[in-house]
mmCIF file of C-alpha atoms in Angstrom:
data_model
loop_
_atom_site.group_PDB
_atom_site.id
_atom_site.type_symbol
_atom_site.label_atom_id
_atom_site.label_comp_id
_atom_site.label_asym_id
_atom_site.label_seq_id
_atom_site.Cartn_x
_atom_site.Cartn_y
_atom_site.Cartn_z
ATOM 1 C CA MET W 1 -13.306 79.739 23.687
ATOM 2 C CA ARG W 2 -10.736 82.095 22.185
ATOM 3 C CA ARG W 3 -7.208 82.035 23.575
ATOM 4 C CA PRO W 4 -5.656 85.357 24.615
ATOM 5 C CA ALA W 5 -3.113 86.691 22.080
ATOM 6 C CA ASN W 6 -0.213 86.153 24.464
ATOM 7 C CA ALA W 7 -1.214 82.566 25.292
ATOM 8 C CA ASN W 8 0.965 81.086 22.532
ATOM 9 C CA PRO W 9 4.319 80.392 24.209
ATOM 10 C CA ARG W 10 6.196 80.333 20.859
ATOM 11 C CA LEU W 11 5.302 83.896 19.950
ATOM 12 C CA THR W 12 7.991 85.503 22.067
ATOM 13 C CA PRO W 13 9.892 88.601 20.920
ATOM 14 C CA ASP W 14 13.174 86.691 20.580
ATOM 15 C CA TRP W 15 11.635 83.781 18.671
ATOM 16 C CA LEU W 16 9.748 86.106 16.315
ATOM 17 C CA ARG W 17 12.820 88.285 15.671
ATOM 18 C CA ARG W 18 14.866 85.191 14.848
ATOM 19 C CA ARG W 19 12.251 83.600 12.592
ATOM 20 C CA TYR W 20 10.856 86.741 10.934
ATOM 21 C CA LEU W 21 13.810 89.123 10.743
ATOM 22 C CA ARG W 22 16.955 86.976 10.688
ATOM 23 C CA GLU W 23 15.647 83.846 8.950
ATOM 24 C CA ARG W 24 13.139 85.854 6.853
ATOM 25 C CA ALA W 25 10.509 83.129 7.254
ATOM 26 C CA PRO W 26 7.130 83.985 5.687
ATOM 27 C CA VAL W 27 4.368 84.857 8.162
ATOM 28 C CA GLU W 28 2.386 81.839 6.961
ATOM 29 C CA THR W 29 5.256 79.504 7.881
ATOM 30 C CA ILE W 30 5.658 81.142 11.283
ATOM 31 C CA ALA W 31 1.920 80.733 11.923
ATOM 32 C CA ASP W 32 2.096 77.037 10.979
ATOM 33 C CA ASP W 33 5.122 76.493 13.231
ATOM 34 C CA ALA W 34 3.439 78.272 16.144
ATOM 35 C CA GLY W 35 0.088 76.581 15.577
ATOM 36 C CA CYS W 36 -1.811 79.833 15.219
ATOM 37 C CA ASP W 37 -3.448 82.059 12.642
ATOM 38 C CA VAL W 38 -1.515 84.490 10.412
ATOM 39 C CA SER W 39 -3.383 87.406 11.996
ATOM 40 C CA THR W 40 -2.096 86.294 15.420
ATOM 41 C CA VAL W 41 1.473 86.485 14.128
ATOM 42 C CA TYR W 42 0.899 89.986 12.737
ATOM 43 C CA ARG W 43 -0.615 91.130 16.042
ATOM 44 C CA ALA W 44 2.391 89.719 17.919
ATOM 45 C CA LEU W 45 4.821 91.449 15.540
ATOM 46 C CA THR W 46 3.038 94.735 16.152
ATOM 47 C CA ARG W 47 2.850 94.190 19.923
ATOM 48 C CA PHE W 48 6.611 93.514 20.113
ATOM 49 C CA GLY W 49 7.495 96.461 17.836
ATOM 50 C CA ILE W 50 8.836 94.274 15.028
ATOM 51 C CA PRO W 51 8.350 96.082 11.686
ATOM 52 C CA HIS W 52 6.305 94.275 9.056
ATOM 53 C CA ARG W 53 8.088 93.546 5.786
ATOM 54 C CA GLY W 54 4.980 94.129 3.690
ATOM 55 C CA SER W 55 4.020 92.390 0.473
ATOM 56 C CA HIS W 56 7.268 93.325 -1.271
ATOM 57 C CA SER W 57 9.668 91.580 1.035
ATOM 58 C CA SER W 58 13.307 92.474 0.585
ATOM 59 C CA SER W 59 13.967 88.761 0.142
ATOM 60 C CA ARG W 60 12.350 89.074 -3.288
ATOM 61 C CA PRO W 61 14.433 90.654 -6.018
ATOM 62 C CA THR W 62 13.338 94.026 -7.367
ATOM 63 C CA TRP W 63 13.379 94.913 -11.063
ATOM 64 C CA GLY W 64 16.520 96.911 -10.308
ATOM 65 C CA ASP W 65 18.145 93.742 -8.952
ATOM 66 C CA ILE W 66 17.220 91.800 -12.092
ATOM 67 C CA LEU W 67 17.654 94.488 -14.760
ATOM 68 C CA THR W 68 21.354 95.007 -14.113
ATOM 69 C CA SER W 69 23.640 96.650 -16.638
ATOM 70 C CA GLU W 70 25.037 93.240 -17.580
ATOM 71 C CA PHE W 71 21.580 91.656 -17.994
ATOM 72 C CA LEU W 72 20.348 94.535 -20.157
ATOM 73 C CA GLN W 73 23.552 94.981 -22.176
ATOM 74 C CA ALA W 74 23.641 91.300 -23.180
ATOM 75 C CA ARG W 75 20.071 91.430 -24.489
ATOM 76 C CA VAL W 76 20.467 94.788 -26.240
ATOM 77 C CA GLU W 77 23.611 93.533 -28.003
ATOM 78 C CA ALA W 78 21.706 90.393 -29.042
ATOM 79 C CA GLY W 79 19.088 92.613 -30.698
ATOM 80 C CA TRP W 80 16.214 91.908 -28.301
ATOM 81 C CA ASN W 81 13.305 94.343 -28.228
ATOM 82 C CA MET W 82 11.799 95.788 -25.026
ATOM 83 C CA SER W 83 8.999 93.203 -24.865
ATOM 84 C CA GLU W 84 11.436 90.302 -25.160
ATOM 85 C CA ILE W 85 13.639 91.739 -22.426
ATOM 86 C CA ALA W 86 10.567 92.280 -20.222
ATOM 87 C CA ARG W 87 9.452 88.654 -20.642
ATOM 88 C CA ASP W 88 12.955 87.410 -19.843
ATOM 89 C CA ALA W 89 13.127 89.635 -16.745
ATOM 90 C CA ALA W 90 9.786 88.267 -15.531
ATOM 91 C CA ALA W 91 11.089 84.725 -16.043
ATOM 92 C CA ALA W 92 14.275 85.627 -14.148
ATOM 93 C CA ALA W 93 12.084 86.842 -11.283
ATOM 94 C CA GLY W 94 10.723 83.319 -11.023
ATOM 95 C CA GLY W 95 7.206 84.288 -11.940
ATOM 96 C CA GLY W 96 7.243 86.891 -9.187
ATOM 97 C CA GLY W 97 5.564 89.538 -11.290
ATOM 98 C CA ARG W 98 5.127 91.034 -14.693
ATOM 99 C CA CYS W 99 7.725 93.314 -16.153
ATOM 100 C CA SER W 100 6.544 95.880 -18.683
ATOM 101 C CA SER W 101 8.380 97.350 -21.655
ATOM 102 C CA SER W 102 8.125 100.690 -19.888
ATOM 103 C CA THR W 103 9.990 99.273 -16.883
ATOM 104 C CA VAL W 104 12.711 97.949 -19.182
ATOM 105 C CA MET W 105 12.989 101.348 -20.884
ATOM 106 C CA TRP W 106 13.257 103.029 -17.478
ATOM 107 C CA TRP W 107 16.115 100.771 -16.378
ATOM 108 C CA LEU W 108 17.893 101.027 -19.742
ATOM 109 C CA ALA W 109 17.841 104.806 -19.358
ATOM 110 C CA LYS W 110 18.908 104.649 -15.715
ATOM 111 C CA ARG W 111 21.819 102.355 -16.614
ATOM 112 C CA GLY W 112 22.884 104.629 -19.497
ATOM 113 C CA LEU W 113 22.034 102.009 -22.125
ATOM 114 C CA LEU W 114 19.138 103.731 -23.879
ATOM 115 C CA SER W 115 19.817 105.607 -27.082
ATOM 116 C CA VAL W 116 17.410 108.478 -27.678
ATOM 117 C CA ASP W 117 17.347 109.870 -31.209
ATOM 118 C CA ASP W 118 14.230 111.991 -30.736
ATOM 119 C CA PRO W 119 15.128 115.676 -31.347
ATOM 120 C CA ARG W 120 12.638 116.663 -28.647
ATOM 121 C CA ALA W 121 15.024 115.093 -26.136
ATOM 122 C CA ASP W 122 17.630 117.759 -26.976
ATOM 123 C CA ARG W 123 15.094 120.505 -26.272
ATOM 124 C CA ALA W 124 14.072 118.793 -23.034
ATOM 125 C CA VAL W 125 17.683 118.696 -21.847
ATOM 126 C CA ALA W 126 18.255 122.362 -22.699
ATOM 127 C CA TRP W 127 15.059 123.520 -21.013
ATOM 128 C CA TYR W 128 15.779 121.457 -17.900
ATOM 129 C CA ARG W 129 19.455 122.413 -17.555
ATOM 130 C CA ASP W 130 19.506 125.960 -18.889
ATOM 131 C CA GLU W 131 16.002 127.302 -18.338
ATOM 132 C CA ASP W 132 15.164 125.490 -15.058
ATOM 133 C CA TRP W 133 11.898 124.195 -16.479
ATOM 134 C CA THR W 134 10.127 121.506 -14.482
ATOM 135 C CA LEU W 135 9.551 118.046 -15.900
ATOM 136 C CA GLN W 136 5.833 118.832 -16.149
ATOM 137 C CA GLU W 137 6.439 122.102 -18.025
ATOM 138 C CA ILE W 138 8.638 120.282 -20.536
ATOM 139 C CA ALA W 139 6.104 117.463 -20.911
ATOM 140 C CA ASP W 140 3.278 119.946 -21.499
ATOM 141 C CA GLN W 141 5.297 121.896 -24.080
ATOM 142 C CA LEU W 142 6.343 118.759 -25.996
ATOM 143 C CA HIS W 143 2.985 116.971 -25.623
ATOM 144 C CA VAL W 144 4.490 113.907 -23.963
ATOM 145 C CA THR W 145 4.263 112.363 -20.514
ATOM 146 C CA LYS W 146 6.427 113.465 -17.618
ATOM 147 C CA ARG W 147 7.793 109.905 -17.506
ATOM 148 C CA ARG W 148 8.930 110.201 -21.152
ATOM 149 C CA VAL W 149 10.772 113.430 -20.319
ATOM 150 C CA THR W 150 12.388 111.743 -17.308
ATOM 151 C CA ILE W 151 13.553 108.838 -19.480
ATOM 152 C CA TRP W 152 14.993 111.213 -22.090
ATOM 153 C CA LEU W 153 16.913 113.129 -19.430
ATOM 154 C CA MET W 154 18.196 109.974 -17.727
ATOM 155 C CA ALA W 155 19.268 108.560 -21.098
ATOM 156 C CA ARG W 156 21.281 111.736 -21.692
ATOM 157 C CA GLY W 157 22.951 111.483 -18.283
ATOM 158 C CA VAL W 158 21.183 114.490 -16.796
ATOM 159 C CA GLU W 159 21.042 114.477 -12.994
ATOM 160 C CA LEU W 160 17.452 114.907 -11.889
ATOM 161 C CA TYR W 161 16.639 117.100 -8.938
ATOM 162 C CA GLY W 162 14.427 115.691 -6.216
ATOM 163 C CA PRO W 163 11.691 117.621 -4.433
ATOM 164 C CA GLY W 164 13.199 120.353 -2.296
ATOM 165 C CA ALA W 165 16.689 119.959 -3.763
ATOM 166 C CA PRO W 166 18.449 123.084 -4.995
ATOM 167 C CA LEU W 167 18.451 123.381 -8.762
ATOM 168 C CA HIS W 168 22.056 124.536 -8.998
ATOM 169 C CA GLU W 169 25.176 124.360 -6.872
ATOM 170 C CA GLU W 170 25.910 127.762 -5.420
#
């Protein structure tokens, strides 16, 4: 016979908030401690209005946490290529994912550490700043991806406008 969801005396709002939110215990550990199934813990979290952390828990470092200016600068100065930096970042994450060369390039640009010698980058900057072209219009004109245009602009220190943001200060 199946027990009602609220029959587990350990799954109280206070206990769950302490274990899940403050102590950041994984749901699997909470289920083991409470002697129930993982799905029971998730149902209790929902019932008590406790937000789920999701698969990318904030207790895990993000690539932005790992690919700091210091981390990247040290490897760039040592002559490492993007693939080597990506492998080292993945190792620093403790096997918590794969880091691509594209991700490294993105963070190098974001941190102002990427040198772009491509003359198309100059045109991209001019069109974006002076002509108010969109990233997609620039990408289409230069036959590159929108991500490549974004990286060029970030590497040149251009502030990118988000959706709905005014293009210029008035």
